[in-house]
PDB file of C-alpha atoms in Angstrom:
ATOM      1  CA  MET A   5     152.362  52.161 109.179  1.00  0.00           C
ATOM      2  CA  HIS A   6     154.743  53.610 106.542  1.00  0.00           C
ATOM      3  CA  VAL A   7     153.760  53.000 102.796  1.00  0.00           C
ATOM      4  CA  ALA A   8     155.496  53.488  99.567  1.00  0.00           C
ATOM      5  CA  VAL A   9     153.386  54.394  96.856  1.00  0.00           C
ATOM      6  CA  ILE A  10     154.539  53.523  93.157  1.00  0.00           C
ATOM      7  CA  SER A  11     153.137  53.939  89.889  1.00  0.00           C
ATOM      8  CA  ASP A  12     153.793  53.607  86.332  1.00  0.00           C
ATOM      9  CA  ILE A  13     156.904  51.165  86.359  1.00  0.00           C
ATOM     10  CA  HIS A  14     156.776  50.465  82.603  1.00  0.00           C
ATOM     11  CA  GLY A  15     158.930  47.376  82.342  1.00  0.00           C
ATOM     12  CA  ASN A  16     161.908  49.343  83.917  1.00  0.00           C
ATOM     13  CA  ARG A  17     163.328  47.088  86.358  1.00  0.00           C
ATOM     14  CA  HIS A  18     166.548  49.182  86.865  1.00  0.00           C
ATOM     15  CA  ALA A  19     164.299  52.157  88.149  1.00  0.00           C
ATOM     16  CA  LEU A  20     161.956  49.779  90.134  1.00  0.00           C
ATOM     17  CA  ASP A  21     164.969  48.154  92.158  1.00  0.00           C
ATOM     18  CA  ALA A  22     166.281  51.541  92.990  1.00  0.00           C
ATOM     19  CA  VAL A  23     162.993  52.883  94.153  1.00  0.00           C
ATOM     20  CA  LEU A  24     162.276  49.833  96.216  1.00  0.00           C
ATOM     21  CA  ALA A  25     165.910  49.994  97.902  1.00  0.00           C
ATOM     22  CA  ASP A  26     165.186  53.609  98.617  1.00  0.00           C
ATOM     23  CA  ALA A  27     161.976  52.892 100.181  1.00  0.00           C
ATOM     24  CA  ASP A  28     163.387  50.050 102.368  1.00  0.00           C
ATOM     25  CA  ASP A  29     166.276  52.457 103.536  1.00  0.00           C
ATOM     26  CA  ARG A  30     163.487  54.990 104.557  1.00  0.00           C
ATOM     27  CA  GLY A  31     161.820  52.242 106.610  1.00  0.00           C
ATOM     28  CA  CYS A  32     158.536  51.669 104.599  1.00  0.00           C
ATOM     29  CA  ASP A  33     156.627  48.690 105.690  1.00  0.00           C
ATOM     30  CA  GLU A  34     154.316  48.319 102.631  1.00  0.00           C
ATOM     31  CA  VAL A  35     154.173  49.121  98.826  1.00  0.00           C
ATOM     32  CA  TRP A  36     151.137  50.244  97.135  1.00  0.00           C
ATOM     33  CA  CYS A  37     151.223  50.236  93.207  1.00  0.00           C
ATOM     34  CA  LEU A  38     148.818  52.145  91.123  1.00  0.00           C
ATOM     35  CA  GLY A  39     149.329  50.256  87.965  1.00  0.00           C
ATOM     36  CA  ASP A  40     151.230  50.190  84.651  1.00  0.00           C
ATOM     37  CA  VAL A  41     153.691  47.602  85.846  1.00  0.00           C
ATOM     38  CA  VAL A  42     154.594  46.913  82.192  1.00  0.00           C
ATOM     39  CA  GLY A  43     154.680  48.608  78.810  1.00  0.00           C
ATOM     40  CA  TYR A  44     157.511  50.680  77.202  1.00  0.00           C
ATOM     41  CA  GLY A  45     160.453  48.938  79.011  1.00  0.00           C
ATOM     42  CA  ALA A  46     162.340  45.761  78.359  1.00  0.00           C
ATOM     43  CA  ASP A  47     161.709  43.665  81.509  1.00  0.00           C
ATOM     44  CA  PRO A  48     158.048  43.063  81.829  1.00  0.00           C
ATOM     45  CA  ASN A  49     158.443  39.714  83.607  1.00  0.00           C
ATOM     46  CA  GLY A  50     160.989  40.982  86.009  1.00  0.00           C
ATOM     47  CA  CYS A  51     158.825  43.932  87.033  1.00  0.00           C
ATOM     48  CA  CYS A  52     155.605  41.742  87.483  1.00  0.00           C
ATOM     49  CA  SER A  53     157.732  39.327  89.749  1.00  0.00           C
ATOM     50  CA  THR A  54     159.089  42.001  91.646  1.00  0.00           C
ATOM     51  CA  VAL A  55     155.772  43.948  92.201  1.00  0.00           C
ATOM     52  CA  ARG A  56     153.979  40.675  93.127  1.00  0.00           C
ATOM     53  CA  GLY A  57     156.768  40.043  95.770  1.00  0.00           C
ATOM     54  CA  PHE A  58     156.701  43.353  97.529  1.00  0.00           C
ATOM     55  CA  ALA A  59     153.367  45.082  96.963  1.00  0.00           C
ATOM     56  CA  SER A  60     150.379  44.362  99.276  1.00  0.00           C
ATOM     57  CA  VAL A  61     148.145  46.339  96.731  1.00  0.00           C
ATOM     58  CA  CYS A  62     148.406  46.545  93.009  1.00  0.00           C
ATOM     59  CA  LEU A  63     146.154  48.025  90.373  1.00  0.00           C
ATOM     60  CA  ALA A  64     145.856  47.484  86.635  1.00  0.00           C
ATOM     61  CA  GLY A  65     147.126  50.290  84.298  1.00  0.00           C
ATOM     62  CA  ASN A  66     146.007  50.661  80.833  1.00  0.00           C
ATOM     63  CA  HIS A  67     149.205  49.495  79.598  1.00  0.00           C
ATOM     64  CA  ASP A  68     148.789  46.227  81.587  1.00  0.00           C
ATOM     65  CA  LEU A  69     145.317  45.784  80.320  1.00  0.00           C
ATOM     66  CA  ALA A  70     146.489  46.341  76.755  1.00  0.00           C
ATOM     67  CA  ALA A  71     149.419  43.887  76.962  1.00  0.00           C
ATOM     68  CA  ILE A  72     146.998  41.075  78.046  1.00  0.00           C
ATOM     69  CA  GLY A  73     144.474  41.933  75.325  1.00  0.00           C
ATOM     70  CA  SER A  74     141.813  43.178  77.633  1.00  0.00           C
ATOM     71  CA  MET A  75     141.816  46.579  75.938  1.00  0.00           C
ATOM     72  CA  SER A  76     142.319  48.300  72.491  1.00  0.00           C
ATOM     73  CA  ILE A  77     145.607  49.778  71.583  1.00  0.00           C
ATOM     74  CA  GLU A  78     143.975  51.774  68.721  1.00  0.00           C
ATOM     75  CA  SER A  79     144.474  55.124  70.617  1.00  0.00           C
ATOM     76  CA  PHE A  80     148.081  54.287  71.592  1.00  0.00           C
ATOM     77  CA  SER A  81     150.858  56.161  69.873  1.00  0.00           C
ATOM     78  CA  PRO A  82     152.800  54.008  67.129  1.00  0.00           C
ATOM     79  CA  ASP A  83     155.706  53.519  69.520  1.00  0.00           C
ATOM     80  CA  ALA A  84     153.258  52.628  72.464  1.00  0.00           C
ATOM     81  CA  ALA A  85     151.413  50.120  70.342  1.00  0.00           C
ATOM     82  CA  VAL A  86     154.763  48.367  69.243  1.00  0.00           C
ATOM     83  CA  SER A  87     156.002  48.144  72.856  1.00  0.00           C
ATOM     84  CA  THR A  88     152.563  46.723  73.710  1.00  0.00           C
ATOM     85  CA  ARG A  89     152.646  43.983  71.195  1.00  0.00           C
ATOM     86  CA  TRP A  90     156.077  43.242  72.019  1.00  0.00           C
ATOM     87  CA  THR A  91     155.225  42.919  75.916  1.00  0.00           C
ATOM     88  CA  GLY A  92     151.993  40.909  75.244  1.00  0.00           C
ATOM     89  CA  GLU A  93     154.301  38.443  73.484  1.00  0.00           C
ATOM     90  CA  ALA A  94     157.301  38.341  76.181  1.00  0.00           C
ATOM     91  CA  LEU A  95     154.644  38.077  79.188  1.00  0.00           C
ATOM     92  CA  THR A  96     154.898  34.575  80.804  1.00  0.00           C
ATOM     93  CA  PRO A  97     151.502  32.891  81.062  1.00  0.00           C
ATOM     94  CA  GLU A  98     151.743  33.319  84.954  1.00  0.00           C
ATOM     95  CA  HIS A  99     152.372  36.986  84.711  1.00  0.00           C
ATOM     96  CA  ARG A 100     149.386  37.546  82.007  1.00  0.00           C
ATOM     97  CA  ALA A 101     147.148  35.692  84.409  1.00  0.00           C
ATOM     98  CA  TRP A 102     148.404  37.840  87.410  1.00  0.00           C
ATOM     99  CA  LEU A 103     147.840  41.166  85.329  1.00  0.00           C
ATOM    100  CA  GLY A 104     144.409  39.931  84.396  1.00  0.00           C
ATOM    101  CA  SER A 105     143.495  39.568  88.145  1.00  0.00           C
ATOM    102  CA  LEU A 106     144.064  43.188  88.796  1.00  0.00           C
ATOM    103  CA  ARG A 107     141.512  46.007  88.850  1.00  0.00           C
ATOM    104  CA  PRO A 108     142.207  49.567  87.978  1.00  0.00           C
ATOM    105  CA  ASP A 109     140.847  50.999  91.147  1.00  0.00           C
ATOM    106  CA  GLY A 110     140.427  49.921  94.860  1.00  0.00           C
ATOM    107  CA  LEU A 111     140.689  50.842  98.396  1.00  0.00           C
ATOM    108  CA  ALA A 112     143.391  50.593 100.864  1.00  0.00           C
ATOM    109  CA  GLN A 113     142.717  51.349 104.608  1.00  0.00           C
ATOM    110  CA  SER A 114     140.784  54.633 104.006  1.00  0.00           C
ATOM    111  CA  PHE A 115     142.437  55.782 100.845  1.00  0.00           C
ATOM    112  CA  VAL A 116     141.024  55.591  97.319  1.00  0.00           C
ATOM    113  CA  LEU A 117     143.210  54.191  94.722  1.00  0.00           C
ATOM    114  CA  ALA A 118     142.837  54.636  90.951  1.00  0.00           C
ATOM    115  CA  HIS A 119     145.314  54.300  88.133  1.00  0.00           C
ATOM    116  CA  GLY A 120     143.841  57.110  86.069  1.00  0.00           C
ATOM    117  CA  SER A 121     141.219  58.858  88.330  1.00  0.00           C
ATOM    118  CA  PRO A 122     138.412  58.071  90.604  1.00  0.00           C
ATOM    119  CA  LEU A 123     136.055  59.181  87.755  1.00  0.00           C
ATOM    120  CA  HIS A 124     137.750  57.251  84.977  1.00  0.00           C
ATOM    121  CA  PRO A 125     140.161  54.615  86.590  1.00  0.00           C
ATOM    122  CA  VAL A 126     141.573  53.217  83.553  1.00  0.00           C
ATOM    123  CA  TRP A 127     142.598  56.187  81.449  1.00  0.00           C
ATOM    124  CA  GLU A 128     142.131  59.749  82.537  1.00  0.00           C
ATOM    125  CA  TYR A 129     145.068  62.211  82.861  1.00  0.00           C
ATOM    126  CA  VAL A 130     144.311  64.519  85.931  1.00  0.00           C
ATOM    127  CA  LEU A 131     146.521  67.562  85.126  1.00  0.00           C
ATOM    128  CA  THR A 132     144.181  70.513  85.670  1.00  0.00           C
ATOM    129  CA  ALA A 133     142.287  72.011  88.570  1.00  0.00           C
ATOM    130  CA  GLU A 134     139.104  71.445  86.517  1.00  0.00           C
ATOM    131  CA  GLN A 135     139.761  67.765  86.209  1.00  0.00           C
ATOM    132  CA  ALA A 136     140.737  67.604  89.726  1.00  0.00           C
ATOM    133  CA  GLU A 137     137.317  69.064  90.798  1.00  0.00           C
ATOM    134  CA  SER A 138     135.456  66.503  88.907  1.00  0.00           C
ATOM    135  CA  SER A 139     137.370  63.710  90.393  1.00  0.00           C
ATOM    136  CA  LEU A 140     137.110  64.988  94.027  1.00  0.00           C
ATOM    137  CA  ASP A 141     133.245  64.874  93.542  1.00  0.00           C
ATOM    138  CA  ALA A 142     133.443  61.292  92.484  1.00  0.00           C
ATOM    139  CA  PHE A 143     134.445  59.725  95.739  1.00  0.00           C
ATOM    140  CA  GLU A 144     133.478  60.463  99.510  1.00  0.00           C
ATOM    141  CA  GLU A 145     136.825  59.444 100.998  1.00  0.00           C
ATOM    142  CA  GLN A 146     139.379  62.281 101.950  1.00  0.00           C
ATOM    143  CA  VAL A 147     142.176  61.167  99.762  1.00  0.00           C
ATOM    144  CA  ALA A 148     142.741  59.427  96.436  1.00  0.00           C
ATOM    145  CA  LEU A 149     146.131  58.121  95.142  1.00  0.00           C
ATOM    146  CA  ILE A 150     146.256  58.300  91.366  1.00  0.00           C
ATOM    147  CA  GLY A 151     148.882  57.698  88.621  1.00  0.00           C
ATOM    148  CA  HIS A 152     149.019  57.633  84.864  1.00  0.00           C
ATOM    149  CA  SER A 153     150.264  61.069  84.083  1.00  0.00           C
ATOM    150  CA  HIS A 154     153.757  60.250  84.985  1.00  0.00           C
ATOM    151  CA  ILE A 155     154.211  63.498  86.777  1.00  0.00           C
ATOM    152  CA  ALA A 156     154.402  63.990  90.596  1.00  0.00           C
ATOM    153  CA  LEU A 157     151.515  66.200  91.576  1.00  0.00           C
ATOM    154  CA  SER A 158     149.029  66.995  94.290  1.00  0.00           C
ATOM    155  CA  PHE A 159     145.500  68.627  94.219  1.00  0.00           C
ATOM    156  CA  ALA A 160     144.072  69.909  97.405  1.00  0.00           C
ATOM    157  CA  ARG A 161     140.520  71.288  98.162  1.00  0.00           C
ATOM    158  CA  ASP A 162     139.771  73.112 101.264  1.00  0.00           C
ATOM    159  CA  GLY A 163     136.011  73.293 101.831  1.00  0.00           C
ATOM    160  CA  ARG A 164     134.352  75.273  98.917  1.00  0.00           C
ATOM    161  CA  ARG A 165     137.510  77.021  97.929  1.00  0.00           C
ATOM    162  CA  ALA A 166     139.057  76.261  94.535  1.00  0.00           C
ATOM    163  CA  VAL A 167     141.420  73.241  93.951  1.00  0.00           C
ATOM    164  CA  VAL A 168     144.902  74.016  94.218  1.00  0.00           C
ATOM    165  CA  PRO A 169     147.289  72.037  91.777  1.00  0.00           C
ATOM    166  CA  GLN A 170     150.964  71.663  92.469  1.00  0.00           C
ATOM    167  CA  ARG A 171     153.862  69.944  90.938  1.00  0.00           C
ATOM    168  CA  ARG A 172     156.042  68.135  93.477  1.00  0.00           C
ATOM    169  CA  ALA A 173     159.753  68.205  93.550  1.00  0.00           C
ATOM    170  CA  ASP A 174     162.063  65.811  95.546  1.00  0.00           C
ATOM    171  CA  GLY A 175     161.773  66.114  99.031  1.00  0.00           C
ATOM    172  CA  GLU A 176     158.655  68.221  99.184  1.00  0.00           C
ATOM    173  CA  GLU A 177     156.028  67.327 101.860  1.00  0.00           C
ATOM    174  CA  ALA A 178     152.401  67.890 102.471  1.00  0.00           C
ATOM    175  CA  GLN A 179     150.153  67.488 105.449  1.00  0.00           C
ATOM    176  CA  ILE A 180     146.719  66.054 104.761  1.00  0.00           C
ATOM    177  CA  GLY A 181     145.140  68.037 107.569  1.00  0.00           C
ATOM    178  CA  ALA A 182     141.333  68.490 106.860  1.00  0.00           C
ATOM    179  CA  GLN A 183     141.673  68.956 103.252  1.00  0.00           C
ATOM    180  CA  ARG A 184     140.675  66.804 100.444  1.00  0.00           C
ATOM    181  CA  TRP A 185     143.429  65.441  98.322  1.00  0.00           C
ATOM    182  CA  LEU A 186     144.270  63.736  94.920  1.00  0.00           C
ATOM    183  CA  LEU A 187     148.005  62.674  95.322  1.00  0.00           C
ATOM    184  CA  ASN A 188     150.249  61.571  92.419  1.00  0.00           C
ATOM    185  CA  PRO A 189     153.506  59.753  93.076  1.00  0.00           C
ATOM    186  CA  GLY A 190     154.932  60.342  89.633  1.00  0.00           C
ATOM    187  CA  SER A 191     156.429  57.501  87.539  1.00  0.00           C
ATOM    188  CA  VAL A 192     158.813  55.151  88.528  1.00  0.00           C
ATOM    189  CA  GLY A 193     160.035  53.971  85.051  1.00  0.00           C
ATOM    190  CA  GLN A 194     159.174  56.791  82.635  1.00  0.00           C
ATOM    191  CA  PRO A 195     158.881  60.162  84.373  1.00  0.00           C
ATOM    192  CA  ARG A 196     157.524  63.001  82.035  1.00  0.00           C
ATOM    193  CA  ASP A 197     158.463  66.015  84.195  1.00  0.00           C
ATOM    194  CA  GLU A 198     161.947  66.712  82.760  1.00  0.00           C
ATOM    195  CA  ASP A 199     163.455  64.930  85.713  1.00  0.00           C
ATOM    196  CA  PRO A 200     164.919  61.609  84.683  1.00  0.00           C
ATOM    197  CA  ARG A 201     165.111  60.296  88.287  1.00  0.00           C
ATOM    198  CA  ALA A 202     162.587  57.607  89.339  1.00  0.00           C
ATOM    199  CA  ALA A 203     159.848  59.054  91.200  1.00  0.00           C
ATOM    200  CA  TRP A 204     157.945  57.452  94.220  1.00  0.00           C
ATOM    201  CA  MET A 205     155.875  58.861  97.243  1.00  0.00           C
ATOM    202  CA  GLU A 206     156.251  58.208 100.903  1.00  0.00           C
ATOM    203  CA  LEU A 207     152.910  57.923 102.820  1.00  0.00           C
ATOM    204  CA  HIS A 208     152.267  58.091 106.462  1.00  0.00           C
ATOM    205  CA  PRO A 209     148.619  57.248 106.741  1.00  0.00           C
ATOM    206  CA  TYR A 210     148.205  57.682 110.682  1.00  0.00           C
ATOM    207  CA  ASP A 211     149.818  61.080 110.888  1.00  0.00           C
ATOM    208  CA  GLY A 212     148.924  62.216 107.512  1.00  0.00           C
ATOM    209  CA  ARG A 213     152.245  63.097 106.003  1.00  0.00           C
ATOM    210  CA  VAL A 214     153.072  62.703 102.448  1.00  0.00           C
ATOM    211  CA  VAL A 215     156.779  63.060 100.918  1.00  0.00           C
ATOM    212  CA  TRP A 216     157.733  62.858  97.281  1.00  0.00           C
ATOM    213  CA  HIS A 217     161.050  61.335  96.309  1.00  0.00           C
ATOM    214  CA  ARG A 218     163.305  61.215  93.292  1.00  0.00           C
ATOM    215  CA  VAL A 219     165.960  58.250  93.087  1.00  0.00           C
ATOM    216  CA  ARG A 220     168.893  58.020  90.622  1.00  0.00           C
ATOM    217  CA  TYR A 221     169.113  54.766  88.750  1.00  0.00           C
ATOM    218  CA  ASP A 222     171.037  53.325  85.777  1.00  0.00           C
ATOM    219  CA  VAL A 223     169.261  55.006  83.014  1.00  0.00           C
ATOM    220  CA  ASP A 224     171.901  54.099  80.409  1.00  0.00           C
ATOM    221  CA  GLY A 225     171.391  50.294  81.550  1.00  0.00           C
ATOM    222  CA  ALA A 226     167.707  50.577  81.097  1.00  0.00           C
ATOM    223  CA  ALA A 227     167.810  52.451  77.864  1.00  0.00           C
ATOM    224  CA  GLN A 228     170.476  49.899  76.267  1.00  0.00           C
ATOM    225  CA  ALA A 229     167.844  47.178  77.441  1.00  0.00           C
ATOM    226  CA  ILE A 230     165.126  48.701  75.447  1.00  0.00           C
ATOM    227  CA  ARG A 231     167.510  48.848  72.312  1.00  0.00           C
ATOM    228  CA  ASP A 232     168.717  45.489  72.881  1.00  0.00           C
ATOM    229  CA  ALA A 233     165.212  44.174  72.834  1.00  0.00           C
ATOM    230  CA  GLY A 234     164.446  45.741  69.499  1.00  0.00           C
ATOM    231  CA  LEU A 235     162.114  48.238  70.803  1.00  0.00           C
ATOM    232  CA  PRO A 236     161.737  51.788  69.268  1.00  0.00           C
ATOM    233  CA  THR A 237     164.768  53.687  70.280  1.00  0.00           C
ATOM    234  CA  SER A 238     162.712  56.784  71.192  1.00  0.00           C
ATOM    235  CA  LEU A 239     161.646  54.895  74.121  1.00  0.00           C
ATOM    236  CA  ALA A 240     165.343  54.498  75.313  1.00  0.00           C
ATOM    237  CA  ASP A 241     166.183  58.020  74.347  1.00  0.00           C
ATOM    238  CA  ARG A 242     163.257  59.663  76.357  1.00  0.00           C
ATOM    239  CA  LEU A 243     164.697  58.110  79.669  1.00  0.00           C
ATOM    240  CA  SER A 244     167.697  60.405  79.934  1.00  0.00           C
ATOM    241  CA  VAL A 245     165.632  63.538  79.545  1.00  0.00           C
ATOM    242  CA  GLY A 246     162.474  62.725  81.566  1.00  0.00           C
ATOM    243  CA  ARG A 247     159.857  63.290  78.990  1.00  0.00           C
TER     244      ARG A 247
END
């Protein structure tokens, strides 16, 4: 089996379509989504519809939960709060119900899935070796797939040795082997690693191979859709710089 792992789409239909086309070209059989289908971007319903049609597994992210009123936006930035309110009003009843049916964590085959982390599935940014150590202690399986940080990353632990964190660039590969891992595909719709291209991760569960990919998409079109929707212009401007 050949899996496309995606996360943090954030209402960016332009980026999502480009990633799914790339995954199809590479022969992926399944799509696993780690959450935050909506929020920030201008096409929440289009992204929900597409993910529902293609993903065999989908988690709820913090923005998904906030958009349907299942969690507070008190800790959100002002622009994130504005976009969350707008998204909540824009969502169709059907897509609100679908988002409400999702969980922030799960299991696919032998892989642990969490939007934030296995320790705190809804909202933990795993960015440091110390955070990764705590997360790796929170589950028994060999590999967890995580999102939320919008940065393509891996954290590997070999026996009792210290965790090794690594940012992952386009085309980089890893072999799961005997190590334990946290793997983050990066963000489809709002990368924050100074690379504006949409990010996703190719997973070969049976031979333990992982490949990180970046895909060019119509950034200007996605940004203009945000402006046309009357959302904060900062959410449009950041797409071209990947921050």
